[in-house]
Structures are given as structure tokens and as C-alpha cells.
Amino acid sequence: MSRLSSKIKSLFKSRKINVFALFFILAFGILILSKLTEVSTNTAKFKVDLQNIPDESILLNDSLNSLNLTLTTTGFKWLKYAFKQPKVAIDFNKDLRKIDTGYIWSKTQGFAGVLEQFKKESKIVSITPDTLFFTFDINAVKYIPVKSNININFSFGYDTLEGLKITPDSIKIIGPSTALYYLEAIETKEFQLEDVNKPFNVTVGLQTDSINSKIKIKTKEVSVSAVVEKFSEGTLNIPVEVINVPKNTTLNYFPKSVNVSFYTSLSAFNTISANDFKVVCDYKAINEDSKYLEPELVKRPDNVKTTRLHQQKIEFIIIE
């Protein structure tokens, strides 16, 4: 047994065997290469890839549609098709025709669209079947607002007057009407910004994990921005007006004016005056137990962030 093993090993070490193996491999490679470059005619099954389907439409028979293409092409192409099922694109808008029960593709109308997908080295001999039928269902479309889930901590003395701007501020969702009915808004993912003292623009994803899988959401993220400025606080003395006083009643009250503090950006600070504010007390709010009038700020400019009344009670005397 050991002698036989030794003879086999010595045979493979022989130079003649090595030369023969080299020529055999080269000849086999040349044979394979010639076969791959050789042009032949065969038929392959192409899966239909329907493109540009409207958002509100759902293709129901997607897995059933295919075309048998008889091609004259090289062996390289046939080898590629053998490892992976090829696809042929059909355009919903250009290649399909509407009929009563759905949409139809015909070879007469769609042949040009198929032909342009093949290079010159591939020639289409025939296409079967002559027609394909596509069935669709219709989805509901709804627009829902995007809600911010962003926490911003501004540096001392900085703030934003206009607030956060979300772009887009609403997104389109598509799906069965029963699934869309209860979905009223969508939140951004949690996001934290610290020591903010200048304008920013960040991209934040949307929370879609808990949404029904039947609902299609193409927008996956939004842009969140804000104009951040230096802020300051000011105080103005505003007259107090008592409203709804009966004609035959004389009312005396004190103080006749109150201080109002406001918080706004430095760029808007000098544009704000006492005329932009109005403080009133309502006579109708007085009852037997009332000892004071309560002032209320009913008018304030849009370009202030917050306001504060320094006086919460107005003393009054009714003179019959």
C-alpha cells in the first residue's frame, strides 16, 4: 500500500504531468471563453418591474406578471440570466392602458419601451404573452401635521422670537382609510440641543415605528430650524381701562396704570411702545365678595416673547 502511494506522489511530481495539466486548464479556459462569446438564441423569463405607480394605487398581482423574451445574445448574458432572474421595466404612465377592470399592457403599445432597455448586442426575437393584465386597489391619502419633540436649552440671554420652523410642517400618508382615520399627527424623534446662541437648522427623523405597516410614509425626516437672537427685558407703564361700567355708576379705582414687563429680541426692542399694550378690568366680574378688580392684558405686540403684569389687584370704590 505504501509503495502504491509513493508511486502516485512521484507521478504527480513529474514535469510531464505538470505540463499536461497546464495545457488542459488553458484549453478548458479557451473553450469556456469561446462559448461565452458565442451568440445564441434562447428564451428567458423576465419579471416585470412596474414603475411610476401613483402613490394612491396598490398593485395586487405583482408576483404574477412576467414576460418570456426570446433573445439572440452572447453567452455572457445567458450566464448572467442563469444566476439571477432578469427584470424588464414597464412604465405605468407610458405603457399601460386603462380598461374597465384594470390596466392592460400590450406588445403593440409597449414593445418600444422594452426594446430600449437592451443594448445592441442583444436582439429581441419575440415576446410572449402579447398582453399582460394588472389589477390595482385604491388607497386613501391624508396629510397630517408634524409635531416637534425637540428640547432646546438656550444660552443665557438668547431665545427665538418666531419659534421652531418645521419643513415640511405636514406629510402625506397613504393607506387603507380605516388605518388612516385615527392617525392625526406624527412626532419627530427626540432631539436635544444645548447652549444654543445662534440660528440653527438640523435634520430630525420621524417616529414611524409604531405606525401601522399598511400605511406608506415617503417622508422619513424633516428639517427643524430657528432664528436665535440676543434677548432683553423692558418695562412700560400702561393705563388701566375699566370696561362694562353701567351708565348710572361712577367708579373710582387705583392705580390708574400698571407696569408691564416684556421680553423680546434686541432687534425688536426699540420698536415697542406703550400703545402696543392694553390692560383692562371688567366691571361685570365684580360680585358681593369682590374687594379688588383683576387687571388683564388683552393686547400685546406680536414681536414679544413673554409679558408680565406687575400689579395683580386694582382697588376700587363704587359711587352711586
PDB file of C-alpha atoms in Angstrom:
ATOM      1  CA  MET A   1       0.000   0.000   0.000  1.00  0.00           C
ATOM      2  CA  SER A   2       2.852   2.398   0.876  1.00  0.00           C
ATOM      3  CA  ARG A   3       4.605   1.579  -2.437  1.00  0.00           C
ATOM      4  CA  LEU A   4       1.449   2.457  -4.413  1.00  0.00           C
ATOM      5  CA  SER A   5       1.123   5.758  -2.547  1.00  0.00           C
ATOM      6  CA  SER A   6       4.746   6.624  -3.268  1.00  0.00           C
ATOM      7  CA  LYS A   7       4.316   5.907  -6.990  1.00  0.00           C
ATOM      8  CA  ILE A   8       1.249   8.172  -7.200  1.00  0.00           C
ATOM      9  CA  LYS A   9       3.086  11.017  -5.454  1.00  0.00           C
ATOM     10  CA  SER A  10       6.111  10.664  -7.745  1.00  0.00           C
ATOM     11  CA  LEU A  11       3.791  10.660 -10.781  1.00  0.00           C
ATOM     12  CA  PHE A  12       2.239  13.994  -9.825  1.00  0.00           C
ATOM     13  CA  LYS A  13       5.694  15.438  -9.211  1.00  0.00           C
ATOM     14  CA  SER A  14       6.641  14.549 -12.742  1.00  0.00           C
ATOM     15  CA  ARG A  15       7.245  17.513 -15.100  1.00  0.00           C
ATOM     16  CA  LYS A  16       5.253  15.829 -17.845  1.00  0.00           C
ATOM     17  CA  ILE A  17       2.145  15.700 -15.715  1.00  0.00           C
ATOM     18  CA  ASN A  18       2.523  19.406 -14.755  1.00  0.00           C
ATOM     19  CA  VAL A  19       2.827  20.480 -18.403  1.00  0.00           C
ATOM     20  CA  PHE A  20      -0.180  18.361 -19.350  1.00  0.00           C
ATOM     21  CA  ALA A  21      -2.301  19.871 -16.538  1.00  0.00           C
ATOM     22  CA  LEU A  22      -1.337  23.413 -17.578  1.00  0.00           C
ATOM     23  CA  PHE A  23      -2.318  22.813 -21.196  1.00  0.00           C
ATOM     24  CA  PHE A  24      -5.528  21.123 -20.101  1.00  0.00           C
ATOM     25  CA  ILE A  25      -6.520  24.138 -17.959  1.00  0.00           C
ATOM     26  CA  LEU A  26      -5.673  26.569 -20.776  1.00  0.00           C
ATOM     27  CA  ALA A  27      -7.646  24.568 -23.313  1.00  0.00           C
ATOM     28  CA  PHE A  28     -10.625  24.342 -20.990  1.00  0.00           C
ATOM     29  CA  GLY A  29     -10.484  28.100 -20.355  1.00  0.00           C
ATOM     30  CA  ILE A  30     -10.369  28.881 -24.058  1.00  0.00           C
ATOM     31  CA  LEU A  31     -13.333  26.573 -24.632  1.00  0.00           C
ATOM     32  CA  ILE A  32     -15.382  28.279 -21.932  1.00  0.00           C
ATOM     33  CA  LEU A  33     -14.444  31.748 -23.214  1.00  0.00           C
ATOM     34  CA  SER A  34     -15.428  30.844 -26.774  1.00  0.00           C
ATOM     35  CA  LYS A  35     -18.775  29.559 -25.549  1.00  0.00           C
ATOM     36  CA  LEU A  36     -19.408  32.745 -23.558  1.00  0.00           C
ATOM     37  CA  THR A  37     -18.594  34.997 -26.519  1.00  0.00           C
ATOM     38  CA  GLU A  38     -20.633  32.855 -28.884  1.00  0.00           C
ATOM     39  CA  VAL A  39     -24.011  34.301 -29.897  1.00  0.00           C
ATOM     40  CA  SER A  40     -27.049  32.061 -29.436  1.00  0.00           C
ATOM     41  CA  THR A  41     -30.814  32.333 -29.370  1.00  0.00           C
ATOM     42  CA  ASN A  42     -32.731  31.254 -26.275  1.00  0.00           C
ATOM     43  CA  THR A  43     -35.763  32.216 -24.199  1.00  0.00           C
ATOM     44  CA  ALA A  44     -35.666  33.615 -20.657  1.00  0.00           C
ATOM     45  CA  LYS A  45     -38.413  34.572 -18.220  1.00  0.00           C
ATOM     46  CA  PHE A  46     -38.232  38.245 -17.228  1.00  0.00           C
ATOM     47  CA  LYS A  47     -40.009  39.517 -14.120  1.00  0.00           C
ATOM     48  CA  VAL A  48     -41.995  42.695 -14.791  1.00  0.00           C
ATOM     49  CA  ASP A  49     -40.835  45.716 -12.786  1.00  0.00           C
ATOM     50  CA  LEU A  50     -43.752  48.165 -12.946  1.00  0.00           C
ATOM     51  CA  GLN A  51     -42.520  51.717 -12.434  1.00  0.00           C
ATOM     52  CA  ASN A  52     -44.077  55.149 -11.715  1.00  0.00           C
ATOM     53  CA  ILE A  53     -47.149  53.684  -9.996  1.00  0.00           C
ATOM     54  CA  PRO A  54     -49.262  56.505  -8.472  1.00  0.00           C
ATOM     55  CA  ASP A  55     -48.967  56.760  -4.691  1.00  0.00           C
ATOM     56  CA  GLU A  56     -52.638  56.011  -4.121  1.00  0.00           C
ATOM     57  CA  SER A  57     -52.563  52.790  -6.173  1.00  0.00           C
ATOM     58  CA  ILE A  58     -51.612  49.319  -4.899  1.00  0.00           C
ATOM     59  CA  LEU A  59     -50.601  46.639  -7.405  1.00  0.00           C
ATOM     60  CA  LEU A  60     -52.374  43.414  -6.402  1.00  0.00           C
ATOM     61  CA  ASN A  61     -50.947  40.882  -8.885  1.00  0.00           C
ATOM     62  CA  ASP A  62     -47.300  41.951  -8.785  1.00  0.00           C
ATOM     63  CA  SER A  63     -45.850  38.426  -8.464  1.00  0.00           C
ATOM     64  CA  LEU A  64     -47.882  37.015 -11.372  1.00  0.00           C
ATOM     65  CA  ASN A  65     -46.669  39.219 -14.205  1.00  0.00           C
ATOM     66  CA  SER A  66     -43.701  38.186 -16.321  1.00  0.00           C
ATOM     67  CA  LEU A  67     -42.646  38.195 -19.960  1.00  0.00           C
ATOM     68  CA  ASN A  68     -40.905  35.445 -21.892  1.00  0.00           C
ATOM     69  CA  LEU A  69     -38.278  37.088 -24.080  1.00  0.00           C
ATOM     70  CA  THR A  70     -36.559  35.175 -26.862  1.00  0.00           C
ATOM     71  CA  LEU A  71     -33.200  36.852 -27.354  1.00  0.00           C
ATOM     72  CA  THR A  72     -30.204  36.475 -29.583  1.00  0.00           C
ATOM     73  CA  THR A  73     -27.237  37.454 -27.447  1.00  0.00           C
ATOM     74  CA  THR A  74     -23.862  36.351 -26.081  1.00  0.00           C
ATOM     75  CA  GLY A  75     -23.182  33.568 -23.631  1.00  0.00           C
ATOM     76  CA  PHE A  76     -22.103  36.149 -21.045  1.00  0.00           C
ATOM     77  CA  LYS A  77     -25.664  37.472 -20.984  1.00  0.00           C
ATOM     78  CA  TRP A  78     -27.170  33.985 -20.694  1.00  0.00           C
ATOM     79  CA  LEU A  79     -24.773  33.176 -17.846  1.00  0.00           C
ATOM     80  CA  LYS A  80     -25.921  36.327 -16.024  1.00  0.00           C
ATOM     81  CA  TYR A  81     -29.580  35.397 -16.513  1.00  0.00           C
ATOM     82  CA  ALA A  82     -28.900  31.882 -15.189  1.00  0.00           C
ATOM     83  CA  PHE A  83     -27.711  33.163 -11.813  1.00  0.00           C
ATOM     84  CA  LYS A  84     -30.354  35.849 -11.290  1.00  0.00           C
ATOM     85  CA  GLN A  85     -33.831  36.237 -12.733  1.00  0.00           C
ATOM     86  CA  PRO A  86     -33.737  39.218 -15.080  1.00  0.00           C
ATOM     87  CA  LYS A  87     -36.220  42.096 -14.925  1.00  0.00           C
ATOM     88  CA  VAL A  88     -37.832  44.252 -17.565  1.00  0.00           C
ATOM     89  CA  ALA A  89     -39.261  47.672 -16.686  1.00  0.00           C
ATOM     90  CA  ILE A  90     -42.765  48.746 -17.723  1.00  0.00           C
ATOM     91  CA  ASP A  91     -43.814  52.363 -17.177  1.00  0.00           C
ATOM     92  CA  PHE A  92     -47.285  52.808 -15.681  1.00  0.00           C
ATOM     93  CA  ASN A  93     -47.823  56.152 -17.405  1.00  0.00           C
ATOM     94  CA  LYS A  94     -46.451  55.304 -20.858  1.00  0.00           C
ATOM     95  CA  ASP A  95     -47.004  51.591 -21.384  1.00  0.00           C
ATOM     96  CA  LEU A  96     -50.346  50.785 -19.699  1.00  0.00           C
ATOM     97  CA  ARG A  97     -53.864  51.423 -20.964  1.00  0.00           C
ATOM     98  CA  LYS A  98     -56.902  51.770 -18.698  1.00  0.00           C
ATOM     99  CA  ILE A  99     -59.800  49.370 -19.174  1.00  0.00           C
ATOM    100  CA  ASP A 100     -62.977  48.804 -17.149  1.00  0.00           C
ATOM    101  CA  THR A 101     -61.494  46.235 -14.765  1.00  0.00           C
ATOM    102  CA  GLY A 102     -57.910  47.422 -14.513  1.00  0.00           C
ATOM    103  CA  TYR A 103     -54.925  48.222 -16.727  1.00  0.00           C
ATOM    104  CA  ILE A 104     -53.525  46.319 -19.691  1.00  0.00           C
ATOM    105  CA  TRP A 105     -50.082  46.131 -21.308  1.00  0.00           C
ATOM    106  CA  SER A 106     -49.935  45.104 -24.953  1.00  0.00           C
ATOM    107  CA  LYS A 107     -46.909  44.232 -27.055  1.00  0.00           C
ATOM    108  CA  THR A 108     -48.105  46.626 -29.739  1.00  0.00           C
ATOM    109  CA  GLN A 109     -48.027  49.601 -27.369  1.00  0.00           C
ATOM    110  CA  GLY A 110     -45.174  48.581 -25.077  1.00  0.00           C
ATOM    111  CA  PHE A 111     -42.636  46.934 -27.401  1.00  0.00           C
ATOM    112  CA  ALA A 112     -40.644  50.145 -27.887  1.00  0.00           C
ATOM    113  CA  GLY A 113     -40.306  50.574 -24.113  1.00  0.00           C
ATOM    114  CA  VAL A 114     -38.922  47.038 -23.753  1.00  0.00           C
ATOM    115  CA  LEU A 115     -36.620  47.333 -26.761  1.00  0.00           C
ATOM    116  CA  GLU A 116     -34.822  50.431 -25.466  1.00  0.00           C
ATOM    117  CA  GLN A 117     -33.709  48.525 -22.349  1.00  0.00           C
ATOM    118  CA  PHE A 118     -31.475  46.143 -24.338  1.00  0.00           C
ATOM    119  CA  LYS A 119     -28.118  47.056 -25.759  1.00  0.00           C
ATOM    120  CA  LYS A 120     -27.077  46.462 -29.349  1.00  0.00           C
ATOM    121  CA  GLU A 121     -25.510  43.082 -28.573  1.00  0.00           C
ATOM    122  CA  SER A 122     -28.935  41.693 -27.620  1.00  0.00           C
ATOM    123  CA  LYS A 123     -31.633  41.273 -30.258  1.00  0.00           C
ATOM    124  CA  ILE A 124     -35.266  40.624 -29.274  1.00  0.00           C
ATOM    125  CA  VAL A 125     -36.713  37.849 -31.446  1.00  0.00           C
ATOM    126  CA  SER A 126     -40.120  37.556 -29.801  1.00  0.00           C
ATOM    127  CA  ILE A 127     -42.111  38.464 -26.672  1.00  0.00           C
ATOM    128  CA  THR A 128     -44.840  36.342 -25.100  1.00  0.00           C
ATOM    129  CA  PRO A 129     -47.533  36.748 -23.988  1.00  0.00           C
ATOM    130  CA  ASP A 130     -48.894  39.536 -26.170  1.00  0.00           C
ATOM    131  CA  THR A 131     -50.765  41.162 -23.262  1.00  0.00           C
ATOM    132  CA  LEU A 132     -50.487  41.500 -19.501  1.00  0.00           C
ATOM    133  CA  PHE A 133     -53.316  42.459 -17.145  1.00  0.00           C
ATOM    134  CA  PHE A 134     -52.710  44.484 -13.976  1.00  0.00           C
ATOM    135  CA  THR A 135     -55.178  44.856 -11.117  1.00  0.00           C
ATOM    136  CA  PHE A 136     -54.964  47.651  -8.555  1.00  0.00           C
ATOM    137  CA  ASP A 137     -56.636  48.704  -5.356  1.00  0.00           C
ATOM    138  CA  ILE A 138     -57.047  52.334  -4.312  1.00  0.00           C
ATOM    139  CA  ASN A 139     -55.591  53.710  -1.092  1.00  0.00           C
ATOM    140  CA  ALA A 140     -56.732  56.765   0.851  1.00  0.00           C
ATOM    141  CA  VAL A 141     -54.446  59.809   1.020  1.00  0.00           C
ATOM    142  CA  LYS A 142     -54.215  62.081   4.050  1.00  0.00           C
ATOM    143  CA  TYR A 143     -51.994  64.947   5.197  1.00  0.00           C
ATOM    144  CA  ILE A 144     -51.076  65.079   8.886  1.00  0.00           C
ATOM    145  CA  PRO A 145     -49.089  67.743  10.803  1.00  0.00           C
ATOM    146  CA  VAL A 146     -45.601  67.143  12.150  1.00  0.00           C
ATOM    147  CA  LYS A 147     -45.184  67.796  15.874  1.00  0.00           C
ATOM    148  CA  SER A 148     -41.844  68.740  17.372  1.00  0.00           C
ATOM    149  CA  ASN A 149     -40.284  66.504  20.001  1.00  0.00           C
ATOM    150  CA  ILE A 150     -37.199  68.689  20.324  1.00  0.00           C
ATOM    151  CA  ASN A 151     -35.880  70.154  23.571  1.00  0.00           C
ATOM    152  CA  ILE A 152     -33.791  73.314  23.263  1.00  0.00           C
ATOM    153  CA  ASN A 153     -31.790  74.902  26.049  1.00  0.00           C
ATOM    154  CA  PHE A 154     -30.703  78.417  25.075  1.00  0.00           C
ATOM    155  CA  SER A 155     -27.615  80.156  26.345  1.00  0.00           C
ATOM    156  CA  PHE A 156     -28.330  82.888  28.903  1.00  0.00           C
ATOM    157  CA  GLY A 157     -29.873  85.932  27.223  1.00  0.00           C
ATOM    158  CA  TYR A 158     -30.692  84.135  23.961  1.00  0.00           C
ATOM    159  CA  ASP A 159     -34.034  82.948  22.616  1.00  0.00           C
ATOM    160  CA  THR A 160     -36.125  82.680  19.459  1.00  0.00           C
ATOM    161  CA  LEU A 161     -39.000  85.021  18.713  1.00  0.00           C
ATOM    162  CA  GLU A 162     -40.588  83.103  15.843  1.00  0.00           C
ATOM    163  CA  GLY A 163     -40.286  79.660  17.421  1.00  0.00           C
ATOM    164  CA  LEU A 164     -39.323  76.461  15.649  1.00  0.00           C
ATOM    165  CA  LYS A 165     -39.927  76.090  11.931  1.00  0.00           C
ATOM    166  CA  ILE A 166     -40.519  72.525  10.703  1.00  0.00           C
ATOM    167  CA  THR A 167     -40.115  71.831   6.987  1.00  0.00           C
ATOM    168  CA  PRO A 168     -42.277  70.236   5.776  1.00  0.00           C
ATOM    169  CA  ASP A 169     -44.794  71.009   8.514  1.00  0.00           C
ATOM    170  CA  SER A 170     -47.131  68.256   7.271  1.00  0.00           C
ATOM    171  CA  ILE A 171     -46.576  64.997   5.407  1.00  0.00           C
ATOM    172  CA  LYS A 172     -48.596  62.800   3.093  1.00  0.00           C
ATOM    173  CA  ILE A 173     -49.543  59.333   4.296  1.00  0.00           C
ATOM    174  CA  ILE A 174     -51.131  56.652   2.127  1.00  0.00           C
ATOM    175  CA  GLY A 175     -53.005  53.538   3.190  1.00  0.00           C
ATOM    176  CA  PRO A 176     -56.381  51.979   3.955  1.00  0.00           C
ATOM    177  CA  SER A 177     -58.861  54.620   5.119  1.00  0.00           C
ATOM    178  CA  THR A 178     -59.541  52.677   8.342  1.00  0.00           C
ATOM    179  CA  ALA A 179     -55.838  52.778   9.216  1.00  0.00           C
ATOM    180  CA  LEU A 180     -55.506  56.492   8.434  1.00  0.00           C
ATOM    181  CA  TYR A 181     -58.610  57.575  10.360  1.00  0.00           C
ATOM    182  CA  TYR A 182     -57.063  57.624  13.852  1.00  0.00           C
ATOM    183  CA  LEU A 183     -53.650  58.986  12.829  1.00  0.00           C
ATOM    184  CA  GLU A 184     -53.904  62.747  13.446  1.00  0.00           C
ATOM    185  CA  ALA A 185     -50.238  63.764  13.700  1.00  0.00           C
ATOM    186  CA  ILE A 186     -46.712  62.399  13.616  1.00  0.00           C
ATOM    187  CA  GLU A 187     -43.905  63.357  16.004  1.00  0.00           C
ATOM    188  CA  THR A 188     -40.246  63.897  15.337  1.00  0.00           C
ATOM    189  CA  LYS A 189     -37.765  61.714  17.154  1.00  0.00           C
ATOM    190  CA  GLU A 190     -36.435  63.085  20.441  1.00  0.00           C
ATOM    191  CA  PHE A 191     -33.647  65.595  19.897  1.00  0.00           C
ATOM    192  CA  GLN A 192     -31.684  67.736  22.369  1.00  0.00           C
ATOM    193  CA  LEU A 193     -29.814  70.987  21.711  1.00  0.00           C
ATOM    194  CA  GLU A 194     -27.711  72.616  24.440  1.00  0.00           C
ATOM    195  CA  ASP A 195     -26.314  76.165  24.888  1.00  0.00           C
ATOM    196  CA  VAL A 196     -27.904  77.460  21.700  1.00  0.00           C
ATOM    197  CA  ASN A 197     -26.860  81.044  20.890  1.00  0.00           C
ATOM    198  CA  LYS A 198     -27.114  81.241  17.095  1.00  0.00           C
ATOM    199  CA  PRO A 199     -29.539  80.229  14.321  1.00  0.00           C
ATOM    200  CA  PHE A 200     -29.637  76.509  13.573  1.00  0.00           C
ATOM    201  CA  ASN A 201     -31.010  74.073  11.029  1.00  0.00           C
ATOM    202  CA  VAL A 202     -30.982  70.354  11.858  1.00  0.00           C
ATOM    203  CA  THR A 203     -32.421  67.263  10.220  1.00  0.00           C
ATOM    204  CA  VAL A 204     -34.531  65.071  12.509  1.00  0.00           C
ATOM    205  CA  GLY A 205     -36.170  61.727  11.764  1.00  0.00           C
ATOM    206  CA  LEU A 206     -39.849  60.971  12.285  1.00  0.00           C
ATOM    207  CA  GLN A 207     -41.218  58.396  14.734  1.00  0.00           C
ATOM    208  CA  THR A 208     -42.675  55.779  12.380  1.00  0.00           C
ATOM    209  CA  ASP A 209     -42.029  52.525  14.274  1.00  0.00           C
ATOM    210  CA  SER A 210     -45.444  52.435  15.939  1.00  0.00           C
ATOM    211  CA  ILE A 211     -47.393  53.295  12.780  1.00  0.00           C
ATOM    212  CA  ASN A 212     -49.423  50.588  11.022  1.00  0.00           C
ATOM    213  CA  SER A 213     -47.253  48.773   8.468  1.00  0.00           C
ATOM    214  CA  LYS A 214     -50.016  49.148   5.873  1.00  0.00           C
ATOM    215  CA  ILE A 215     -49.504  52.922   5.908  1.00  0.00           C
ATOM    216  CA  LYS A 216     -46.965  54.232   3.418  1.00  0.00           C
ATOM    217  CA  ILE A 217     -44.885  57.224   4.548  1.00  0.00           C
ATOM    218  CA  LYS A 218     -42.415  58.522   1.997  1.00  0.00           C
ATOM    219  CA  THR A 219     -41.128  61.394   4.148  1.00  0.00           C
ATOM    220  CA  LYS A 220     -38.812  59.925   6.786  1.00  0.00           C
ATOM    221  CA  GLU A 221     -37.227  63.101   8.166  1.00  0.00           C
ATOM    222  CA  VAL A 222     -37.843  66.838   8.427  1.00  0.00           C
ATOM    223  CA  SER A 223     -35.778  69.983   8.761  1.00  0.00           C
ATOM    224  CA  VAL A 224     -36.083  71.939  12.028  1.00  0.00           C
ATOM    225  CA  SER A 225     -34.739  75.480  12.172  1.00  0.00           C
ATOM    226  CA  ALA A 226     -34.972  78.633  14.273  1.00  0.00           C
ATOM    227  CA  VAL A 227     -33.715  82.216  14.195  1.00  0.00           C
ATOM    228  CA  VAL A 228     -31.902  82.685  17.519  1.00  0.00           C
ATOM    229  CA  GLU A 229     -31.136  86.206  18.774  1.00  0.00           C
ATOM    230  CA  LYS A 230     -29.950  88.087  21.824  1.00  0.00           C
ATOM    231  CA  PHE A 231     -32.931  88.971  24.042  1.00  0.00           C
ATOM    232  CA  SER A 232     -33.612  91.667  26.634  1.00  0.00           C
ATOM    233  CA  GLU A 233     -36.408  92.622  29.035  1.00  0.00           C
ATOM    234  CA  GLY A 234     -38.144  96.008  29.140  1.00  0.00           C
ATOM    235  CA  THR A 235     -40.864  97.604  31.272  1.00  0.00           C
ATOM    236  CA  LEU A 236     -43.571 100.095  30.268  1.00  0.00           C
ATOM    237  CA  ASN A 237     -46.289 101.848  32.271  1.00  0.00           C
ATOM    238  CA  ILE A 238     -49.693 101.065  30.743  1.00  0.00           C
ATOM    239  CA  PRO A 239     -53.022 102.845  31.576  1.00  0.00           C
ATOM    240  CA  VAL A 240     -55.754 100.665  33.106  1.00  0.00           C
ATOM    241  CA  GLU A 241     -59.206 100.824  31.489  1.00  0.00           C
ATOM    242  CA  VAL A 242     -62.349  99.573  33.245  1.00  0.00           C
ATOM    243  CA  ILE A 243     -64.929  98.216  30.811  1.00  0.00           C
ATOM    244  CA  ASN A 244     -68.676  97.419  31.061  1.00  0.00           C
ATOM    245  CA  VAL A 245     -69.363 100.073  33.720  1.00  0.00           C
ATOM    246  CA  PRO A 246     -73.139 100.867  33.844  1.00  0.00           C
ATOM    247  CA  LYS A 247     -74.154 104.358  32.699  1.00  0.00           C
ATOM    248  CA  ASN A 248     -75.526 105.424  36.089  1.00  0.00           C
ATOM    249  CA  THR A 249     -72.485 104.142  38.026  1.00  0.00           C
ATOM    250  CA  THR A 250     -69.353 106.066  38.865  1.00  0.00           C
ATOM    251  CA  LEU A 251     -66.302 104.007  39.587  1.00  0.00           C
ATOM    252  CA  ASN A 252     -63.100 105.198  41.164  1.00  0.00           C
ATOM    253  CA  TYR A 253     -60.083 102.894  41.092  1.00  0.00           C
ATOM    254  CA  PHE A 254     -56.405 102.905  41.919  1.00  0.00           C
ATOM    255  CA  PRO A 255     -53.801 102.628  40.490  1.00  0.00           C
ATOM    256  CA  LYS A 256     -54.752 104.145  37.157  1.00  0.00           C
ATOM    257  CA  SER A 257     -51.814 102.468  35.414  1.00  0.00           C
ATOM    258  CA  VAL A 258     -49.635  99.387  35.903  1.00  0.00           C
ATOM    259  CA  ASN A 259     -46.182  98.320  34.843  1.00  0.00           C
ATOM    260  CA  VAL A 260     -45.916  95.611  32.181  1.00  0.00           C
ATOM    261  CA  SER A 261     -42.638  93.803  31.552  1.00  0.00           C
ATOM    262  CA  PHE A 262     -41.939  92.265  28.176  1.00  0.00           C
ATOM    263  CA  TYR A 263     -39.222  90.008  26.829  1.00  0.00           C
ATOM    264  CA  THR A 264     -38.137  90.434  23.216  1.00  0.00           C
ATOM    265  CA  SER A 265     -35.174  90.395  20.858  1.00  0.00           C
ATOM    266  CA  LEU A 266     -32.734  93.303  20.751  1.00  0.00           C
ATOM    267  CA  SER A 267     -33.628  93.931  17.114  1.00  0.00           C
ATOM    268  CA  ALA A 268     -37.308  94.478  18.040  1.00  0.00           C
ATOM    269  CA  PHE A 269     -36.779  96.191  21.404  1.00  0.00           C
ATOM    270  CA  ASN A 270     -36.843  99.824  20.237  1.00  0.00           C
ATOM    271  CA  THR A 271     -39.945  99.315  18.091  1.00  0.00           C
ATOM    272  CA  ILE A 272     -42.173  98.529  21.094  1.00  0.00           C
ATOM    273  CA  SER A 273     -44.197 101.290  22.789  1.00  0.00           C
ATOM    274  CA  ALA A 274     -46.962 101.644  25.392  1.00  0.00           C
ATOM    275  CA  ASN A 275     -49.540 101.930  22.583  1.00  0.00           C
ATOM    276  CA  ASP A 276     -48.855  98.292  21.709  1.00  0.00           C
ATOM    277  CA  PHE A 277     -50.362  97.143  25.036  1.00  0.00           C
ATOM    278  CA  LYS A 278     -53.800  97.352  26.595  1.00  0.00           C
ATOM    279  CA  VAL A 279     -54.784  96.499  30.178  1.00  0.00           C
ATOM    280  CA  VAL A 280     -58.461  96.272  31.168  1.00  0.00           C
ATOM    281  CA  CYS A 281     -60.587  95.388  34.195  1.00  0.00           C
ATOM    282  CA  ASP A 282     -64.081  94.030  33.628  1.00  0.00           C
ATOM    283  CA  TYR A 283     -66.797  95.562  35.828  1.00  0.00           C
ATOM    284  CA  LYS A 284     -69.020  92.513  35.188  1.00  0.00           C
ATOM    285  CA  ALA A 285     -66.577  90.384  37.172  1.00  0.00           C
ATOM    286  CA  ILE A 286     -67.456  92.252  40.376  1.00  0.00           C
ATOM    287  CA  ASN A 287     -69.716  90.474  42.870  1.00  0.00           C
ATOM    288  CA  GLU A 288     -70.657  90.999  46.545  1.00  0.00           C
ATOM    289  CA  ASP A 289     -67.447  89.397  47.742  1.00  0.00           C
ATOM    290  CA  SER A 290     -65.185  91.294  45.362  1.00  0.00           C
ATOM    291  CA  LYS A 291     -62.668  93.604  47.003  1.00  0.00           C
ATOM    292  CA  TYR A 292     -60.460  94.180  44.011  1.00  0.00           C
ATOM    293  CA  LEU A 293     -60.568  94.381  40.239  1.00  0.00           C
ATOM    294  CA  GLU A 294     -58.271  91.991  38.392  1.00  0.00           C
ATOM    295  CA  PRO A 295     -56.309  93.592  35.548  1.00  0.00           C
ATOM    296  CA  GLU A 296     -55.919  91.613  32.333  1.00  0.00           C
ATOM    297  CA  LEU A 297     -53.512  92.226  29.469  1.00  0.00           C
ATOM    298  CA  VAL A 298     -55.754  91.975  26.395  1.00  0.00           C
ATOM    299  CA  LYS A 299     -53.413  93.448  23.803  1.00  0.00           C
ATOM    300  CA  ARG A 300     -49.730  92.900  23.220  1.00  0.00           C
ATOM    301  CA  PRO A 301     -47.456  93.161  20.173  1.00  0.00           C
ATOM    302  CA  ASP A 302     -46.617  90.031  18.183  1.00  0.00           C
ATOM    303  CA  ASN A 303     -42.886  90.605  18.445  1.00  0.00           C
ATOM    304  CA  VAL A 304     -42.639  89.945  22.190  1.00  0.00           C
ATOM    305  CA  LYS A 305     -41.898  86.511  23.597  1.00  0.00           C
ATOM    306  CA  THR A 306     -43.456  86.864  27.076  1.00  0.00           C
ATOM    307  CA  THR A 307     -45.196  89.532  29.172  1.00  0.00           C
ATOM    308  CA  ARG A 308     -45.812  90.033  32.890  1.00  0.00           C
ATOM    309  CA  LEU A 309     -48.159  92.308  34.814  1.00  0.00           C
ATOM    310  CA  HIS A 310     -46.556  93.788  37.939  1.00  0.00           C
ATOM    311  CA  GLN A 311     -49.912  94.635  39.540  1.00  0.00           C
ATOM    312  CA  GLN A 312     -52.428  91.839  40.146  1.00  0.00           C
ATOM    313  CA  LYS A 313     -55.059  93.840  42.078  1.00  0.00           C
ATOM    314  CA  ILE A 314     -56.777  97.140  41.405  1.00  0.00           C
ATOM    315  CA  GLU A 315     -58.599  98.791  44.335  1.00  0.00           C
ATOM    316  CA  PHE A 316     -61.966 100.337  43.527  1.00  0.00           C
ATOM    317  CA  ILE A 317     -64.855 102.301  45.040  1.00  0.00           C
ATOM    318  CA  ILE A 318     -68.369 102.411  43.536  1.00  0.00           C
ATOM    319  CA  ILE A 319     -70.014 105.823  43.789  1.00  0.00           C
ATOM    320  CA  GLU A 320     -73.811 105.608  43.328  1.00  0.00           C
TER     321      GLU A 320
END
